[in-house]
Coordinates of C-alpha atoms in Angstrom, one line a residue:
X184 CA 0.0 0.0 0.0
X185 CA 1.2 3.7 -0.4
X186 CA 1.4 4.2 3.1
X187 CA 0.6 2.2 7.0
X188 CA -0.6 4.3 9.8
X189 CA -0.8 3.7 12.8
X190 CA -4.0 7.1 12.8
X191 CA -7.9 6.5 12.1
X192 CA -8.3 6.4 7.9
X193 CA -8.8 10.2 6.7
X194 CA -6.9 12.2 4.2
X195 CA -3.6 12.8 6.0
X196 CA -2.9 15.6 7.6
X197 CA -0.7 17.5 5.2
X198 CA -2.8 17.8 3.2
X199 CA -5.1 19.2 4.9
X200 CA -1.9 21.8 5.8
X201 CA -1.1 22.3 2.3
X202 CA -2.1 25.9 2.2
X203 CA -2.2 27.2 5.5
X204 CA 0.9 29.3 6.7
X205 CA 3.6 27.0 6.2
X206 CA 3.9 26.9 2.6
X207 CA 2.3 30.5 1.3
X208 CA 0.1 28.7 -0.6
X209 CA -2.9 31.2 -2.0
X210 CA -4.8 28.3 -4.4
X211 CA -7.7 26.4 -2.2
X212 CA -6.6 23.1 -1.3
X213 CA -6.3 20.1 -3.7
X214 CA -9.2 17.9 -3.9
X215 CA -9.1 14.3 -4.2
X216 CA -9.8 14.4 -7.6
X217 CA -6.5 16.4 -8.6
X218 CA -4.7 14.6 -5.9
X219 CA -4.5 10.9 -6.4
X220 CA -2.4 10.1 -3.0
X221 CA -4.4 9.9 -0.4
X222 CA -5.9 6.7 -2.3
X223 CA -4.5 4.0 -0.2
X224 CA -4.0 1.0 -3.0
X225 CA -2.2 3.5 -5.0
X226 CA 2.0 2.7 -5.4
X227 CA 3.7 5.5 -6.7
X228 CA 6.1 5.6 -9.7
X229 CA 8.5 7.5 -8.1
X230 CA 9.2 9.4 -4.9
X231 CA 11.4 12.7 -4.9
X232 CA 12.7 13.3 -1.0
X233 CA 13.3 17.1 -0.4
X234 CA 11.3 20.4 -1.6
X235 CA 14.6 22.5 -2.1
X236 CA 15.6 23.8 -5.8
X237 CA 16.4 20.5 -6.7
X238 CA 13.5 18.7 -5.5
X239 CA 11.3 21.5 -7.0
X240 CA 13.5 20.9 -10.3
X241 CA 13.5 17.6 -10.6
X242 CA 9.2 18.2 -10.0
X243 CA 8.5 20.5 -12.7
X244 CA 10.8 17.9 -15.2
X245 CA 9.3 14.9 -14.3
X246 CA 5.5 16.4 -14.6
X247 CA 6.3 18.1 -18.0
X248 CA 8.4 14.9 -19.6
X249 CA 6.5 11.7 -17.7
X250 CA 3.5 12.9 -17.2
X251 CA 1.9 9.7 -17.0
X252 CA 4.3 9.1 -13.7
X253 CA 2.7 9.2 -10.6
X254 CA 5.0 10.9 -8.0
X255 CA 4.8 12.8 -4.9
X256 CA 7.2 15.0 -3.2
X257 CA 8.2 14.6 0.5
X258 CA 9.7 17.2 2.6
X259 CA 10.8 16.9 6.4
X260 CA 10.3 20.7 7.0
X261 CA 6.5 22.5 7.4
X262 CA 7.5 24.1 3.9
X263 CA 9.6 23.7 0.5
X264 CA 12.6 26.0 0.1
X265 CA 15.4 23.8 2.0
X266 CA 18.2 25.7 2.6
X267 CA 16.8 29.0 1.7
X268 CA 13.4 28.1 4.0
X269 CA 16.2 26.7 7.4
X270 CA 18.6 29.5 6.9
X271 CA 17.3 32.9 8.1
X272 CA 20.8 34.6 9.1
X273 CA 20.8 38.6 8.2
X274 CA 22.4 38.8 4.6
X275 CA 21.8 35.7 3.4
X276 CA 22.2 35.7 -0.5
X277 CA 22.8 33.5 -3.5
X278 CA 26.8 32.6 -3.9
X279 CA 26.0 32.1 -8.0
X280 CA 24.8 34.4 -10.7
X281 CA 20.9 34.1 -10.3
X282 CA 20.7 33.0 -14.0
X283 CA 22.9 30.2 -13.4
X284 CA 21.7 29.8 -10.2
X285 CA 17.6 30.0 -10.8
X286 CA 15.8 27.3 -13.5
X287 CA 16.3 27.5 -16.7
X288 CA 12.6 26.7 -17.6
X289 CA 11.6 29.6 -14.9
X290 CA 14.6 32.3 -15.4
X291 CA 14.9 34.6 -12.4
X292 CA 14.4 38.2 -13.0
X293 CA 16.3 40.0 -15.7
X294 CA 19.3 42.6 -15.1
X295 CA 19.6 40.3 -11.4
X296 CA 22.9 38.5 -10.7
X297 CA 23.0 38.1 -7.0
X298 CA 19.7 37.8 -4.9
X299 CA 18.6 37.9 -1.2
X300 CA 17.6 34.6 0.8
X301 CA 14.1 35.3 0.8
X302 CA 13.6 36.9 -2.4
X303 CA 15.0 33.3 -3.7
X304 CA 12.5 32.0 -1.3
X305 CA 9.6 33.6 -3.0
X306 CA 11.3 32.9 -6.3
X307 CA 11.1 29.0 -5.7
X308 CA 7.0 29.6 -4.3
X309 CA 6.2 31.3 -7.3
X310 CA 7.7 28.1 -9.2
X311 CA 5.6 26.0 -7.8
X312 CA 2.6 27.3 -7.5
X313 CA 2.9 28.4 -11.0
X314 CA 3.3 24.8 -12.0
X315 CA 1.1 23.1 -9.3
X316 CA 4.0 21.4 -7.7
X317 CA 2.8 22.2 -4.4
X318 CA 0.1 19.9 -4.5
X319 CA 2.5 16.7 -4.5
X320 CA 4.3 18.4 -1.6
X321 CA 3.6 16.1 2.1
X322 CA 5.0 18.4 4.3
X323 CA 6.4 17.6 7.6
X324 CA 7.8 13.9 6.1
X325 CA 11.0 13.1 6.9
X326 CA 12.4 9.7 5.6
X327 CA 14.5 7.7 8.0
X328 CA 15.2 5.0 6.2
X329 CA 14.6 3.2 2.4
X330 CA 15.1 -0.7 1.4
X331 CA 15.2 -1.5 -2.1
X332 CA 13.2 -5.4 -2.6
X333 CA 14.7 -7.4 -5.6
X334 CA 11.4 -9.4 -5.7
X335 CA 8.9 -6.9 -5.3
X336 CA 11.0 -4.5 -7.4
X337 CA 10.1 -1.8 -5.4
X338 CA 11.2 0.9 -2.8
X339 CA 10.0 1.0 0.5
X340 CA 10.4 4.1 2.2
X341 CA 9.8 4.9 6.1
X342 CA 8.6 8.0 7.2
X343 CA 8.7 9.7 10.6
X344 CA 5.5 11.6 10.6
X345 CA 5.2 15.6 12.6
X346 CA 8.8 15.1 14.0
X347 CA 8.4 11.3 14.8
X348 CA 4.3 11.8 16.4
X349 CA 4.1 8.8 14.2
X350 CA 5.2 6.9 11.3
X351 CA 4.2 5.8 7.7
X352 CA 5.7 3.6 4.8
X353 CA 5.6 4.8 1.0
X354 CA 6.1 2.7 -2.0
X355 CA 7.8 3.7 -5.1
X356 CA 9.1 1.9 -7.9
X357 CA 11.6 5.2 -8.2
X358 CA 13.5 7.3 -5.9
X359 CA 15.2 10.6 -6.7
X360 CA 16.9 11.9 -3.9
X361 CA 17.5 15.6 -3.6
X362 CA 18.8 16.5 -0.5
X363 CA 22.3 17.8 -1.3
X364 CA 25.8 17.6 0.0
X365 CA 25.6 19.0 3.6
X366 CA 24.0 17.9 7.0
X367 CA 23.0 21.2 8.4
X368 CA 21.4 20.2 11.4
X369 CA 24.8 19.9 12.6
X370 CA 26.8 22.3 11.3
X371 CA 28.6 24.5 13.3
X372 CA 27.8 22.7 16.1
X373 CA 29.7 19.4 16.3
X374 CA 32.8 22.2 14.9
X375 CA 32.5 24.3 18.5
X376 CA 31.6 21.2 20.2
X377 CA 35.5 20.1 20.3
X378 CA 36.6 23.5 22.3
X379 CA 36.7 23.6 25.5
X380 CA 35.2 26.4 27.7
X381 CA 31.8 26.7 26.4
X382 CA 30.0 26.1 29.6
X383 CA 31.7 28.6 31.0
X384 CA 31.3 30.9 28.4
X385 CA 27.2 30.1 28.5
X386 CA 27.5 30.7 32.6
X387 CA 28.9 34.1 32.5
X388 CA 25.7 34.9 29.8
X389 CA 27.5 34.4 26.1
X390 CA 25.7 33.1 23.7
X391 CA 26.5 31.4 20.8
X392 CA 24.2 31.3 17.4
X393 CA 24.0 28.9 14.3
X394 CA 23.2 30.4 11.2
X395 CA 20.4 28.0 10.3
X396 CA 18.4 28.2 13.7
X397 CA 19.0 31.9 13.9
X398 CA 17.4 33.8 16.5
X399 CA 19.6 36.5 17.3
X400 CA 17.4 39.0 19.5
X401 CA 18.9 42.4 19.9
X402 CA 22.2 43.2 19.4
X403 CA 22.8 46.6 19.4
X404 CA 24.9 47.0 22.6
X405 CA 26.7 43.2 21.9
X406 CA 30.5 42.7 20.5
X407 CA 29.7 39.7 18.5
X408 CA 32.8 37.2 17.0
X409 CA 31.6 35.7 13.7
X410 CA 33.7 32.1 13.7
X411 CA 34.5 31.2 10.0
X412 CA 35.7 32.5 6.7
X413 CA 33.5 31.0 4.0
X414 CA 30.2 32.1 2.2
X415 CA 28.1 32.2 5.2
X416 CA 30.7 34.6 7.2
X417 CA 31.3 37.0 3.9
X418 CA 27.3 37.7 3.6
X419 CA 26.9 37.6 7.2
X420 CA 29.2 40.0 8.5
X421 CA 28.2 43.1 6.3
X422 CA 24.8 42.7 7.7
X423 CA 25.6 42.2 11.5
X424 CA 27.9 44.5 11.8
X425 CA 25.2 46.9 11.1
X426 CA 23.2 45.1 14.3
X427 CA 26.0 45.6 16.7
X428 CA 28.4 47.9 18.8
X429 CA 31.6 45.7 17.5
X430 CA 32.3 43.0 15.1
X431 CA 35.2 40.7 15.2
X432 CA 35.6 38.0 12.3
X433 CA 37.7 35.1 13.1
X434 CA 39.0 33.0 10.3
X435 CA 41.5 29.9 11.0
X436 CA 43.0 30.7 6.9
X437 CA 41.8 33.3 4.5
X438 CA 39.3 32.9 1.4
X439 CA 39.6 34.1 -1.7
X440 CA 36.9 36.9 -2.4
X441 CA 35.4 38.2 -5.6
X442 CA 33.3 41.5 -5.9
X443 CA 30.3 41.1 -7.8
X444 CA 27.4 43.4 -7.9
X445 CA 24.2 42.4 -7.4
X446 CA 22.1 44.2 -10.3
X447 CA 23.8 44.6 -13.4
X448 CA 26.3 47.8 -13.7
X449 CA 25.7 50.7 -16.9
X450 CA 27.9 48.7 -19.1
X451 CA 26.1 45.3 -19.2
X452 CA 23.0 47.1 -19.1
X453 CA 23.9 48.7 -22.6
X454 CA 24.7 46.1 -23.8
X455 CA 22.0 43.5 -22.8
X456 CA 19.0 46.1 -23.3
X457 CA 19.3 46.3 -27.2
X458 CA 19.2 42.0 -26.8
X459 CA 16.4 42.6 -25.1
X460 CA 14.5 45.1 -27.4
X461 CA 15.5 42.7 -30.6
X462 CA 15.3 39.5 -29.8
X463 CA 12.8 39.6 -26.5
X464 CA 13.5 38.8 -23.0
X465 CA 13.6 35.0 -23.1
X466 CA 16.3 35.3 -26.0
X467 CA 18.5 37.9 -23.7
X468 CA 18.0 35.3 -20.8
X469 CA 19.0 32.8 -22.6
X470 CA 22.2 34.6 -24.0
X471 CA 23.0 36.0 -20.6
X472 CA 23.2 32.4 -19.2
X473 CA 24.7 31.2 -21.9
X474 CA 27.4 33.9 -21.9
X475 CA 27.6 33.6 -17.6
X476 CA 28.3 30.0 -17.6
X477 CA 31.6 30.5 -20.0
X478 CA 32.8 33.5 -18.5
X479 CA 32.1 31.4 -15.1
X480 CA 34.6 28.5 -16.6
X481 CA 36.4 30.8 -17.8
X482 CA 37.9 32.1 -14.5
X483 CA 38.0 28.9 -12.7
X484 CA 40.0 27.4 -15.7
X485 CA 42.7 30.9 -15.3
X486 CA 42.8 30.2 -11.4
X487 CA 44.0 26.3 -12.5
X488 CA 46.0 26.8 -15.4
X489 CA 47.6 30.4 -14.3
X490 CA 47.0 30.7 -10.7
X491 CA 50.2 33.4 -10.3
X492 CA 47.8 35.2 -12.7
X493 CA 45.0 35.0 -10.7
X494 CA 46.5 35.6 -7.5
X495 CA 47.5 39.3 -9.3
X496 CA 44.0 39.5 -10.3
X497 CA 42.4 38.8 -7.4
X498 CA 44.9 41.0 -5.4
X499 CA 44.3 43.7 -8.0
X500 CA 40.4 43.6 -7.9
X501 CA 40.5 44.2 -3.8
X502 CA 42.9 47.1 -4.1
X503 CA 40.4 48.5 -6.1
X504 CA 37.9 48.2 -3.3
X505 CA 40.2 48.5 0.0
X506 CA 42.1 51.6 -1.4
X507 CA 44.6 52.9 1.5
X508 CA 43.4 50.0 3.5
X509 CA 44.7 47.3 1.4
X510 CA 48.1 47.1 2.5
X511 CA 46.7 46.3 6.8
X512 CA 43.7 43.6 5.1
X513 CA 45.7 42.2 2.8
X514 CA 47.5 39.2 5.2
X515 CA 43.9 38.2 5.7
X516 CA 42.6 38.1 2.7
X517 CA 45.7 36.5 0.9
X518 CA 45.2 32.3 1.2
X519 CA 47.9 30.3 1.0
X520 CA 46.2 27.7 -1.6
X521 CA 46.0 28.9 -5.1
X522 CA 42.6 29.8 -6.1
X523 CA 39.6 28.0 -6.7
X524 CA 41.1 24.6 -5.1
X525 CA 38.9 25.8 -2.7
X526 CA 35.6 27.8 -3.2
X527 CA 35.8 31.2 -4.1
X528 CA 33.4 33.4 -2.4
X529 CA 31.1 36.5 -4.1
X530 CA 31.1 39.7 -2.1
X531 CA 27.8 41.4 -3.3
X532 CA 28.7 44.8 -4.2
X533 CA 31.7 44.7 -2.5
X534 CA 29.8 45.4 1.2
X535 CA 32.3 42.7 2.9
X536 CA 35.4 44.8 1.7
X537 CA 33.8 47.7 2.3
X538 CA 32.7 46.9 6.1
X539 CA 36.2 46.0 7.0
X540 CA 37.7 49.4 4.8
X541 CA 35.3 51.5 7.0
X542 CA 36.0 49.8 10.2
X543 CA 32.5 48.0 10.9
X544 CA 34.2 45.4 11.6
X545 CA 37.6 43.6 11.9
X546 CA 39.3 40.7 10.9
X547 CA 41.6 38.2 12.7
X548 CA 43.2 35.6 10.9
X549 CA 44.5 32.7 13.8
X550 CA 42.9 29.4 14.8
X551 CA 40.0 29.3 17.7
X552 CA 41.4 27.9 20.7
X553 CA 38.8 27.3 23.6
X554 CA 36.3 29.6 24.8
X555 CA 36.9 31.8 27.9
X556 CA 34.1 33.1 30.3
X557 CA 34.6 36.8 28.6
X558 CA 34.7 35.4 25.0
X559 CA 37.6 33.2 23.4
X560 CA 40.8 32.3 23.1
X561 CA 43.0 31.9 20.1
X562 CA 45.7 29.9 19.4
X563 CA 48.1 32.4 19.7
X564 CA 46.9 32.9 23.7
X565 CA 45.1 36.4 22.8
X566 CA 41.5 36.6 24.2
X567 CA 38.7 38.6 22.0
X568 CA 36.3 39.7 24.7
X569 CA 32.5 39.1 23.1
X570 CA 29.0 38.9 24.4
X571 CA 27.9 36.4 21.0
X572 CA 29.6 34.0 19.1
X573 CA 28.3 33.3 15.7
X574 CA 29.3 29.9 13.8
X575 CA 29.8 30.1 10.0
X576 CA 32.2 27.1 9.8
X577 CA 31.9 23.7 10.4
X578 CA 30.2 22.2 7.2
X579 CA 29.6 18.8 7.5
X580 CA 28.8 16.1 4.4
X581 CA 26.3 13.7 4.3
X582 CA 27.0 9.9 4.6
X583 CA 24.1 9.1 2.5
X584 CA 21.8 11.0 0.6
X585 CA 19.6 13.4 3.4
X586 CA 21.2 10.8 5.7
X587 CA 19.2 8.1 5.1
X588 CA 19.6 4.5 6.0
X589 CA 19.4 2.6 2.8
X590 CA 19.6 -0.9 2.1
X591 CA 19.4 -3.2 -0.5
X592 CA 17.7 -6.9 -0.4
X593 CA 18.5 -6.1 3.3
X594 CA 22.1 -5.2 3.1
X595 CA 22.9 -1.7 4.5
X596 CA 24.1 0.6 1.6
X597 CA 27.4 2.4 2.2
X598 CA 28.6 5.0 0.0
X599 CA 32.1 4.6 0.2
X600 CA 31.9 1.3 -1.1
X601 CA 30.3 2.0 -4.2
X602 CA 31.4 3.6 -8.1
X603 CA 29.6 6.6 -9.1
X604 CA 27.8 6.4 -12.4
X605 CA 27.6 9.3 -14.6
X606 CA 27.3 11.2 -11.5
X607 CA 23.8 10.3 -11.1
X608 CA 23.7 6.8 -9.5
X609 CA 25.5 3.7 -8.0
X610 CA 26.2 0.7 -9.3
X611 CA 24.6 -2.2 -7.3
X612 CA 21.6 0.3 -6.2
X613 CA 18.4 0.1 -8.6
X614 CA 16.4 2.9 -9.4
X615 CA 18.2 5.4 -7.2
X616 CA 19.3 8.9 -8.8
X617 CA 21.0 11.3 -6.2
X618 CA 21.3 14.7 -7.4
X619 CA 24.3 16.3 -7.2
X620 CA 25.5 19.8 -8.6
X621 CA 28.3 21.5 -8.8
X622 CA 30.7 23.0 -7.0
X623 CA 32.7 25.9 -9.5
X624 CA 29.1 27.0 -11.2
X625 CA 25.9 27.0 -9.9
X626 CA 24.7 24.1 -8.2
X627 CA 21.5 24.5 -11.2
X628 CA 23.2 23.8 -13.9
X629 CA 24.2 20.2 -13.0
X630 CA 20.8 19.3 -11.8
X631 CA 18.8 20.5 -14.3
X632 CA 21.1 18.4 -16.6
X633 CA 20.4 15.4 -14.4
X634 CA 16.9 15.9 -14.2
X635 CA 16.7 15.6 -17.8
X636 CA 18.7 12.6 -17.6
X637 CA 16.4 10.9 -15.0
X638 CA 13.5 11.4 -17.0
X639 CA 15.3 10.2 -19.9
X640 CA 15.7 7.0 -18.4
X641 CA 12.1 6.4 -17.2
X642 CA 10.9 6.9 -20.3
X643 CA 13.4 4.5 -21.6
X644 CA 12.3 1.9 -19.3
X645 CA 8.6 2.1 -19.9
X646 CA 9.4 2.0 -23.5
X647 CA 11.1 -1.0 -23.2
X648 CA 8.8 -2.8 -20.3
X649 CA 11.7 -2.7 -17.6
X650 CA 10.4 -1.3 -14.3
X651 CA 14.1 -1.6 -12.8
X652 CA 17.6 0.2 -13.5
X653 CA 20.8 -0.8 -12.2
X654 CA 24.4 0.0 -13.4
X655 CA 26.6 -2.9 -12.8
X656 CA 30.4 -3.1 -13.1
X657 CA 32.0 -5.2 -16.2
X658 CA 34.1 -7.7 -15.2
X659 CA 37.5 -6.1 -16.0
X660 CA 36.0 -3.0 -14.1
X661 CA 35.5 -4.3 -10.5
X662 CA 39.3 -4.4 -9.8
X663 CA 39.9 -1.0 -11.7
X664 CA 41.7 1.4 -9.8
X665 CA 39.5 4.2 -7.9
X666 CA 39.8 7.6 -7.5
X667 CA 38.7 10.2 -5.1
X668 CA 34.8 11.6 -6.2
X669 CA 36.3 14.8 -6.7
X670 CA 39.8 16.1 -7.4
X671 CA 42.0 19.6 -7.5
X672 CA 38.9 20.7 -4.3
X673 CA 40.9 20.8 -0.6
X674 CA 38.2 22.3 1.8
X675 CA 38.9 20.6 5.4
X676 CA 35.4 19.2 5.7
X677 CA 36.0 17.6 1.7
X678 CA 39.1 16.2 2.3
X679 CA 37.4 14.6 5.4
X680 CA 34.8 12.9 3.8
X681 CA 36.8 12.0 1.2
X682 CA 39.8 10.0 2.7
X683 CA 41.4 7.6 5.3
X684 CA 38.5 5.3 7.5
X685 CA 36.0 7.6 7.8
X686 CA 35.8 8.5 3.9
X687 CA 32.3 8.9 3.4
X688 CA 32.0 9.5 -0.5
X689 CA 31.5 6.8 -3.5
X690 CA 34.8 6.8 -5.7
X691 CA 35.1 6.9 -9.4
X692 CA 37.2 5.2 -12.5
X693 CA 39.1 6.6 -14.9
X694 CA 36.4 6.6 -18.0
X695 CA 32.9 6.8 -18.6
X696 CA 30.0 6.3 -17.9
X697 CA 32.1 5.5 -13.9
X698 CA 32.8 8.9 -13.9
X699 CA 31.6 12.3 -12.3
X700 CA 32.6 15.4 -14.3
X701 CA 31.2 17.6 -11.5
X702 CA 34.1 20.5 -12.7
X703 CA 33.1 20.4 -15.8
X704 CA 29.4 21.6 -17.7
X705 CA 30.6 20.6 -20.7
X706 CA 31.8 17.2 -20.4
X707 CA 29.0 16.7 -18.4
X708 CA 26.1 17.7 -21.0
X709 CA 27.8 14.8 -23.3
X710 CA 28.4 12.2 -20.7
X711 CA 24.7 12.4 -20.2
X712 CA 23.2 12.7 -23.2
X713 CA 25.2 9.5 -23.8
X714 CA 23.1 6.3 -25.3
X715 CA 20.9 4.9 -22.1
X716 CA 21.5 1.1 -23.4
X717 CA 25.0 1.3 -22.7
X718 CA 26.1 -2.2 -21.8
X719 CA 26.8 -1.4 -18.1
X720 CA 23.2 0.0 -17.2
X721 CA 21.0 -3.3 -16.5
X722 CA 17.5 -3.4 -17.5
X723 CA 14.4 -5.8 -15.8

């Protein structure tokens, strides 16, 4: 059946929630009719777990090119948006051009490159209501576990129910997992958890906030130390320094930061505008993410090939910015990695630089130590008195897509023991596809592609009668050598998941189709819009 319950029969709860406050919704709610779910014989053709960009993607794809798939959507929080619905931080923006970073069937506003966390938000609502997507959302479903069963050729999915009040089952013949890379439950907290002195730092009144359960109260009179050099700390500092009487920024190694502005500037607009005057605004969208994506690859291929070059360019760009100030910033803004072997972070209009140039805040580049009762310690045995600590550091990857405990014919699935294929599923697991995007460009760009891919693939199992999946490793291919998931990409929390015991990640081969070419579009767009019957994907 779709689901057990342990509840009376009734049409479950959520949705009967579907468009109260959680979700925004302003349609009445989905009758039975329009809603085949609640029918309790009913086995779905194919799950999607998560309500984020991908999982709204992946919706709109599988809708327009299988539309005589049943699916349904579930998503652990009380509304879709994932990251951009748990994260409510002041400044939290997009880290990609929007028209890289938005879908390409729905581009995001024109003459936009960077937007703000909730205007994304809206963005992604308008999306699905647009499309009706929000009708195969069951909100407040979180799956705990899945086992795939050879004879019964089906998923089975377990649900914990209104944070575990109870718990359901859903069958699908299909999963599509789009949950992400990162655990951010935990991030930031398991990082903090490991220095001592917190309890008396809590005692004396500190406090310390995470990003994604932000609740921040007033500031004003507070010194507040933001812990962390990445994305999160470079949007969140121009905006809290604003909140506060003093701002400290502690970074264990520097980042390398590029100014971008969040609207386009006079000279793009001159030349876009005609584009769109001649050709019409879904031509000039199309051109501007066409043009975006190369000029995207372009830098990160300079930063490789000619990272000296970069480094000058880089340097020179925050001169521009920092003015007399550059000289005293530039020890903390200088990393010691070439760039783009680790992520490179936008600075919206420059209001990072330009918070540190005008003294909103300041920067200290040395390792966290332990935490004091007045504030904490460094490495280096100074103390930074503060009333608030702030964690933007401490990423975390999953160790299974959303974290969930999968298993096959009853054997629990690991990751690290398996061979990526085409960077969309794993060989041994039927009818998975866990989407993953990219980590140079926008995230978008590689799951649209996959999206395609997946819907590629059901069709090409109906058409040929199979209702199951599975890539499978040649003979001469199980002994093959394997290689890390991702190379040439040294963030801390990476490098963690990706070697020694606790390496968390699938491997890869050499060659296609055991390969993942999540640095590359290009390569990418032919590896899969390579032939389906391919020898090594298995069909039943």
């Amino acid at each position: 059946s779709l689901r057990q319950s342990t509840e009376a029969p009734g049409p479950p709860s959520s949705f009967r929630r579907l468009c109260g406050a959680p979700c925004g919704c302003h349609h009445p709610p989905p009758t039975m009719a329009e809603n085949p779910y609640p029918i309790p014989s009913k086995r779905l053709d194919v799950v999607i777990i998560g309500a984020g960009l991908s999982g709204l993607g992946a919706a709109y794809r599988l809708q327009t090119e299988c539309p005589d798939h049943s699916y349904a959507i579930l998503e652990g929080r009380a509304s879709l948006g994932g990251t951009w619905d748990q994260f409510k931080y002041p400044g939290i923006r997009s880290d990609s051009p929007m028209i890289c970073f938005g879908f390409g069937f729905k581009p995001y506003k024109p003459y936009t490159h960077l937007a703000e966390g909730r205007e994304i938000l809206e963005y992604m609502r308008q999306v699905a209501e647009e499309n009706r997507l929000d009708r195969r959302i069951l909100y407040h479903r979180k799956v705990t576990s899945m086992s795939w069963d050879s004879t019964a050729r089906v998923w089975a999915l377990d649900v914990d129910v209104e944070n575990g009040a109870r718990r359901e089952r859903v069958e699908a013949s299909f999963v599509i997992a789009c949950t992400g890379y990162y655990e951010y439950e935990r991030a930031g907290v398991e990082e903090l958890a490991r220095f001592p002195g917190r309890e008396d730092f809590e005692a004396a009144g500190g406090r310390i906030l995470h990003p994604q359960f932000w609740q921040a109260g007033d500031l004003r009179d507070k010194t507040v130390v933001v812990v962390g050099s990445g994305a999160t700390a470079i949007s969140i500092v121009p905006s809290l320094a604003k909140q506060c009487r003093k701002l400290v920024m502690v970074q264990r190694s520097p980042t390398y930061i590029w100014c971008w502005p969040r609207s386009f500037s006079l000279a793009l607009t001159l030349l876009f505008a005609p584009l769109h005057l001649l050709l019409g605004l879904a031509a000039m969208q199309t051109i501007h993410r066409q043009s975006e994506i190369w000029f995207e690859i372009f830098l990160h291929t300079l930063c490789l090939k000619l990272p000296r070059m970069a480094r000058a360019i880089f340097a020179l760009a925050q001169w521009a910015h920092l003015g007399a100030s550059f000289a005293a910033l530039r020890p903390h803004l200088t990393p010691k990695y070439d760039p783009w072997t680790q992520r490179v972070c936008l600075d919206a209009d420059g209001d990072f630089l330009a918070t540190l140039r005008t003294g909103g805040a300041s920067i200290v580049t040395c390792a966290l130590e332990r935490f004091t009762a007045r504030g904490v310690q460094l490495a280096d045995g100074s103390e930074i008195e503060c009333d608030v600590v702030v964690t933007a550091t401490g990423l975390k990857l999953v160790q299974s897509p959303g974290n969930i405990e999968i298993s096959v014919d009853g054997t629990p699935m690991k990751l690290r023991e398996h061979v990526t294929y085409r960077g969309a599923m794993l060989n041994d697991v039927p009818n998975l596809v866990h989407t993953l995007g990219y980590l140079n460009i926008a995230w978008t760009l590689r799951a649209e592609l996959m999206y395609k891919w997946t819907c590629r693939l059901l069709n090409h199992m109906r058409a040929k009668g199979a209702t199951v999946a599975v890539p499978r490793l040649r003979p001469e291919e199980v002994s093959a050598p394997r290689r890390r998931l991702v190379e040439g990409f040294t963030p801390t929390y990476f490098l963690r998941a990706l070697d020694g015991f606790a390496r968390q990640l699938p491997s890869r081969s050499a060659a296609d189709p055991w390969q993942i070419h999540i640095q590359d579009h290009f390569k990418d767009k032919v590896q899969l819009a390579a032939p389906l019957d391919d020898g090594v994907l298995h069909y039943y």
